[in-house]
Short mmCIF file of C-alpha atoms in Angstrom, two decimals:
data_model
loop_
_atom_site.label_atom_id
_atom_site.label_comp_id
_atom_site.label_asym_id
_atom_site.label_seq_id
_atom_site.Cartn_x
_atom_site.Cartn_y
_atom_site.Cartn_z
CA MET T 82 12.63 -4.87 19.48
CA PRO T 83 10.65 -7.19 21.72
CA THR T 84 12.16 -8.48 24.94
CA GLY T 85 11.58 -12.05 26.09
CA GLY T 86 11.56 -13.85 22.74
CA THR T 87 9.18 -14.05 19.82
CA HIS T 88 5.63 -15.07 20.66
CA LEU T 89 4.36 -17.38 17.94
CA VAL T 90 1.23 -19.48 17.95
CA GLU T 91 -0.35 -21.89 15.52
CA GLN T 92 -2.93 -19.57 14.07
CA TRP T 93 -4.02 -19.58 10.45
CA PRO T 94 -5.69 -16.22 9.77
CA PHE T 95 -6.47 -17.19 6.20
CA GLY T 96 -9.49 -19.28 7.21
CA ASN T 97 -8.26 -22.50 5.67
CA GLU T 98 -5.10 -24.35 6.70
CA GLY T 99 -4.96 -26.40 3.50
CA TRP T 100 -5.23 -23.29 1.33
CA HIS T 101 -2.46 -21.68 3.40
CA LYS T 102 -0.14 -24.65 2.94
CA HIS T 103 -0.81 -24.64 -0.78
CA MET T 104 0.11 -20.97 -1.01
CA ILE T 105 3.24 -21.20 1.18
CA TYR T 106 5.29 -24.11 -0.13
CA PHE T 107 8.05 -24.92 2.40
CA ASP T 108 9.11 -27.91 4.47
CA LYS T 109 9.03 -25.84 7.66
CA VAL T 110 6.46 -23.05 8.07
CA ASP T 111 6.33 -20.80 11.15
CA ILE T 112 3.69 -18.04 10.94
CA GLY T 113 2.96 -15.55 13.73
CA LYS T 114 -0.26 -13.98 14.93
CA ASN T 115 -2.34 -11.47 12.97
CA VAL T 116 -0.48 -11.98 9.71
CA PHE T 117 -2.10 -10.87 6.46
CA ILE T 118 -0.91 -12.44 3.20
CA SER T 119 -2.70 -11.55 -0.02
CA PRO T 120 -4.20 -14.56 -1.85
CA SER T 121 -2.35 -13.39 -4.97
CA ALA T 122 1.08 -13.66 -3.29
CA ARG T 123 3.39 -16.51 -4.32
CA ILE T 124 5.68 -17.86 -1.60
CA GLN T 125 7.91 -20.89 -2.19
CA GLY T 126 11.48 -22.09 -2.75
CA VAL T 127 13.47 -21.30 -5.86
CA ASN T 128 12.69 -24.60 -7.59
CA GLY T 129 9.53 -25.64 -5.78
CA LYS T 130 9.38 -26.43 -2.09
CA GLY T 131 11.74 -24.34 0.07
CA LYS T 132 13.49 -25.36 3.29
CA SER T 133 12.03 -22.98 5.85
CA ILE T 134 10.03 -19.79 6.22
CA LYS T 135 9.38 -17.78 9.39
CA ILE T 136 7.05 -14.78 9.49
CA GLY T 137 6.68 -12.81 12.71
CA ASP T 138 3.55 -11.36 14.27
CA ASN T 139 1.49 -8.58 12.67
CA CYS T 140 3.11 -8.75 9.23
CA PHE T 141 1.59 -7.67 5.93
CA ILE T 142 2.42 -9.17 2.53
CA GLY T 143 0.58 -7.44 -0.29
CA GLU T 144 -0.88 -8.31 -3.66
CA ARG T 145 1.23 -10.21 -6.19
CA VAL T 146 4.27 -10.29 -3.92
CA VAL T 147 6.67 -13.06 -4.99
CA ILE T 148 9.00 -14.62 -2.41
CA MET T 149 11.08 -17.41 -3.93
CA CYS T 150 13.90 -18.25 -1.50
CA ASP T 151 14.86 -21.58 0.00
CA GLU T 152 15.19 -19.87 3.41
CA PHE T 153 13.20 -16.76 4.29
CA GLU T 154 12.63 -15.00 7.61
CA ILE T 155 11.02 -11.70 8.60
CA GLY T 156 10.39 -10.34 12.10
CA ASP T 157 7.36 -8.65 13.65
CA TYR T 158 5.47 -5.77 12.00
CA GLY T 159 7.04 -6.27 8.58
CA LYS T 160 5.30 -4.73 5.56
CA ILE T 161 6.02 -5.87 2.01
CA HIS T 162 3.87 -3.95 -0.44
CA HIS T 163 2.42 -5.13 -3.72
CA ASP T 164 4.43 -6.46 -6.67
CA THR T 165 7.66 -6.80 -4.69
CA ASN T 166 9.92 -9.66 -5.80
CA ILE T 167 12.32 -11.37 -3.37
CA HIS T 168 14.15 -14.25 -5.02
CA GLY T 169 17.34 -16.31 -4.97
CA LYS T 170 18.87 -19.62 -3.99
CA SER T 171 20.49 -18.23 -0.83
CA SER T 172 18.81 -17.06 2.38
CA CYS T 173 17.02 -13.79 3.08
CA LYS T 174 16.75 -12.82 6.75
CA ILE T 175 14.93 -9.62 7.73
CA GLY T 176 14.48 -8.11 11.22
CA HIS T 177 11.57 -6.37 12.94
CA ASN T 178 9.67 -3.32 11.63
CA PHE T 179 10.71 -3.79 8.01
CA TRP T 180 9.00 -1.62 5.41
CA CYS T 181 9.29 -2.30 1.68
CA GLY T 182 7.60 -0.20 -1.00
CA GLN T 183 5.88 -1.57 -4.10
CA PHE T 184 7.69 -2.91 -7.17
CA THR T 185 10.93 -3.50 -5.24
CA ILE T 186 13.40 -6.26 -6.16
CA ILE T 187 15.56 -7.98 -3.55
CA ASP T 188 17.93 -10.51 -5.10
CA ALA T 189 19.05 -13.27 -2.73
CA THR T 190 21.38 -15.12 -5.10
CA GLY T 191 23.91 -14.17 -2.44
CA LYS T 192 23.00 -14.08 1.25
CA VAL T 193 20.79 -11.13 2.23
CA THR T 194 20.78 -9.92 5.84
CA ILE T 195 18.56 -6.99 6.79
CA GLY T 196 18.46 -5.66 10.36
CA ASN T 197 15.72 -4.07 12.44
CA ASN T 198 13.87 -0.88 11.47
CA VAL T 199 15.01 -0.90 7.84
CA GLY T 200 13.04 0.85 5.11
CA ILE T 201 13.31 0.34 1.35
CA GLY T 202 11.44 2.76 -0.90
CA ALA T 203 9.31 1.82 -3.89
CA HIS T 204 10.88 0.71 -7.18
CA SER T 205 14.28 0.05 -5.58
CA GLN T 206 16.53 -2.83 -6.64
CA LEU T 207 18.94 -4.63 -4.31
CA TRP T 208 21.36 -7.04 -5.97
CA THR T 209 23.84 -9.69 -4.77
CA HIS T 210 25.19 -10.92 -8.09
CA ILE T 211 26.40 -9.96 -11.52
CA LYS T 212 26.37 -12.73 -14.10
CA TYR T 213 25.20 -13.38 -17.61
CA GLY T 214 28.14 -13.25 -20.05
CA ASP T 215 29.65 -16.46 -21.43
CA THR T 216 32.53 -17.39 -19.12
CA LEU T 217 33.71 -20.07 -21.55
CA ALA T 218 34.24 -17.28 -24.06
CA GLY T 219 36.16 -15.25 -21.49
CA CYS T 220 33.56 -13.08 -19.75
CA LYS T 221 35.02 -12.17 -16.35
CA TRP T 222 31.88 -10.54 -14.91
CA ASN T 223 30.56 -13.39 -12.79
CA LYS T 224 30.43 -12.68 -9.07
CA THR T 225 28.11 -13.27 -6.11
CA LYS T 226 28.49 -11.46 -2.79
CA PRO T 227 26.37 -11.01 0.36
CA LEU T 228 24.28 -7.90 0.94
CA THR T 229 23.91 -6.53 4.48
CA LEU T 230 21.69 -3.67 5.60
CA MET T 231 22.20 -3.08 9.31
CA ASP T 232 19.74 -1.54 11.80
CA ASP T 233 17.91 1.68 10.89
CA VAL T 234 19.15 1.81 7.30
CA TRP T 235 16.90 3.71 4.92
CA ILE T 236 17.04 3.14 1.16
CA VAL T 237 14.77 5.81 -0.34
CA GLY T 238 12.76 5.04 -3.50
CA HIS T 239 14.14 4.25 -6.96
CA CYS T 240 17.59 3.28 -5.64
CA ILE T 241 19.86 0.59 -7.07
CA VAL T 242 22.09 -1.11 -4.51
CA SER T 243 25.02 -3.44 -5.21
CA PRO T 244 26.13 -6.15 -2.75
CA ILE T 245 27.44 -3.78 -0.08
CA THR T 246 27.31 -3.37 3.69
CA ALA T 247 25.16 -0.46 4.82
CA HIS T 248 26.16 0.35 8.38
CA PRO T 249 23.59 1.34 11.04
CA LYS T 250 21.53 4.49 10.39
CA SER T 251 23.00 5.08 6.93
CA MET T 252 20.72 6.39 4.19
CA ALA T 253 20.62 6.57 0.38
CA LEU T 254 18.57 9.39 -1.11
CA VAL T 255 16.08 8.91 -3.93
CA GLY T 256 17.53 7.65 -7.21
CA SER T 257 20.95 6.79 -5.79
CA VAL T 258 23.12 4.05 -7.27
CA VAL T 259 25.03 2.55 -4.34
CA THR T 260 28.18 0.63 -5.29
CA LYS T 261 30.27 0.95 -2.09
CA ASP T 262 29.70 0.38 1.61
CA MET T 263 27.79 3.10 3.45
CA GLU T 264 29.24 4.43 6.70
CA GLU T 265 27.24 4.69 9.91
CA ASN T 266 24.72 7.56 10.03
CA GLN T 267 25.89 9.02 6.74
CA VAL T 268 23.56 10.12 3.94
CA TYR T 269 24.51 9.22 0.35
CA ALA T 270 23.23 10.58 -2.95
CA GLY T 271 23.99 10.50 -6.66
CA VAL T 272 25.22 8.18 -9.40
CA PRO T 273 27.39 6.65 -8.13
CA ALA T 274 26.31 7.54 -4.61
CA LYS T 275 28.68 9.62 -2.51
CA LYS T 276 28.54 11.03 1.01
CA SER T 277 26.48 14.21 1.11
CA GLY T 278 27.81 15.57 4.40
CA MET T 279 24.40 15.09 6.03
CA VAL T 280 23.35 12.59 8.71
CA GLN T 281 20.07 10.70 9.08
CA PHE T 282 19.92 10.78 12.89
CA GLU T 283 20.62 13.63 15.30
CA ASP T 284 21.54 13.15 18.95
CA VAL T 285 18.51 13.00 21.27
CA SER T 286 18.97 13.03 25.05
CA ASN T 287 17.54 10.24 27.16
CA GLU T 288 15.30 12.74 28.92
CA ASP T 289 13.93 13.98 25.61
CA ARG T 290 13.24 10.43 24.45
CA VAL T 291 11.22 9.72 27.60
CA SER T 292 9.31 12.99 27.25
CA ARG T 293 8.52 12.35 23.56
CA MET T 294 7.42 8.81 24.28
CA SER T 295 5.12 9.95 27.06
CA SER T 296 3.52 12.42 24.67
CA LEU T 297 3.06 9.71 22.03
CA ILE T 298 1.31 7.44 24.52
CA MET T 299 -1.11 10.21 25.47
CA GLU T 300 -1.69 11.11 21.81
CA PHE T 301 -2.55 7.49 21.13
CA ALA T 302 -4.79 7.32 24.20
CA LYS T 303 -6.99 10.15 22.92
CA VAL T 304 -7.73 8.03 19.86
CA TYR T 305 -8.00 4.63 21.56
CA PHE T 306 -10.04 5.72 24.61
CA ASN T 307 -12.85 8.18 25.08
CA GLU T 308 -11.43 11.63 25.86
CA GLY T 309 -12.46 11.41 29.50
CA HIS T 310 -10.79 8.03 30.05
CA SER T 311 -7.47 8.57 28.25
CA SER T 312 -5.51 8.26 31.50
CA GLU T 313 -6.45 4.57 31.56
CA VAL T 314 -3.76 3.99 28.95
CA TRP T 315 -1.13 3.94 31.72
CA ASN T 316 -2.64 0.67 32.97
CA TYR T 317 -1.60 -1.00 29.73
CA LEU T 318 1.34 0.96 28.30
CA LYS T 319 4.12 1.96 30.68
CA LEU T 320 7.58 3.53 30.47
CA THR T 321 10.62 2.14 32.24
CA ASP T 322 14.37 2.76 32.24
CA VAL T 323 15.12 -0.90 33.03
CA ILE T 324 13.11 -3.93 31.90
CA THR T 325 13.02 -6.56 34.65
CA ASP T 326 11.70 -10.10 34.96
CA ASP T 327 8.71 -8.72 36.87
CA HIS T 328 7.85 -6.57 33.86
CA LEU T 329 7.82 -9.67 31.68
CA LYS T 330 5.27 -11.29 34.00
CA ASP T 331 3.07 -8.20 34.35
CA GLY T 332 0.09 -7.84 32.02
CA ALA T 333 1.10 -4.34 30.89
CA SER T 334 3.52 -3.60 28.04
CA TYR T 335 6.66 -1.81 29.21
CA PHE T 336 8.63 0.41 26.81
CA ASN T 337 12.22 1.57 27.27
CA PRO T 338 12.69 4.53 24.87
CA VAL T 339 16.43 4.67 25.53
CA THR T 340 17.24 1.09 24.50
CA ARG T 341 14.24 0.91 22.12
CA THR T 342 13.05 -2.38 23.61
CA TYR T 343 9.69 -3.46 24.99
CA THR T 344 8.05 -6.38 26.76
CA LYS T 345 6.01 -8.02 24.06
CA LYS T 346 2.66 -9.20 25.47
CA GLY T 347 0.67 -9.48 22.25
CA THR T 348 -2.37 -7.61 23.59
CA ASP T 349 -4.78 -5.76 21.33
CA ILE T 350 -3.83 -2.36 22.76
CA GLU T 351 -0.11 -3.11 22.38
CA ARG T 352 -0.59 -4.10 18.74
CA ASP T 353 -2.68 -0.99 18.00
CA PHE T 354 -0.10 1.20 19.72
CA MET T 355 2.77 -0.31 17.73
CA LYS T 356 0.88 0.31 14.49
CA PHE T 357 0.23 3.87 15.65
CA LEU T 358 3.98 4.36 16.16
CA LEU T 359 5.08 2.83 12.85
CA PRO T 360 6.67 3.70 10.57
CA GLU T 361 7.97 7.16 11.51
CA LYS T 362 7.02 7.99 15.11
CA ALA T 363 9.03 5.33 16.97
CA LYS T 364 10.35 1.82 16.46
CA PHE T 365 10.89 -0.81 19.14
#
């Protein structure tokens, strides 16, 4: 997660501000830097113009993606792949480093809250309501509830998820049907999904995190710089155990691998490094 607030500027990477406003139909539009939105995407409120939309820096929204929510927000480095459908009269708020596979459905009839570093595999369906039967004739199946996926949740492909709370680091294996809350760092599988006895995350010492992160920086440097100048990376990407105000003012990007935070500067090398890390090497 970035430290020091979100850096947003008025930049329209689509080449035409009028075309952009036609495609994104909201009263309040806040788009970050280096955002790619496919021309075939449809982004608006449920019944026309929505209230507000906020898209963080370095996001990707693919072909034929439909976002129809009155309030929508996604943080930095979000990826929503083609033919995904996010719809509903309530709000959908998504954190940083979101990854969503193709042909996914996220229903926001009830409030949807998705934390940082969450992944949803292709062809998954996330629902917040059950309704269709005639209530006048006595149908009792008519409910709407919020759906919450907390930080580091992973919903693997082809899953169906009811309006539950998935606690941090929980995971649903491929093809699971999740009808109950998922406990922290527990892995679920089956129809209906049950705890498997496995965990998604193992304990990693602070020293090991620092060592791994140092290796990742040098691995990136060999790609970004010529082999003989790879040590120059330390002028731009630095490790720290405490992020201070001085770090926020410095031109370099400082990463704390223990707290998983960094000083967001928006430089080209920082952006390329973050893309190098995502989705599976490290998330900040």
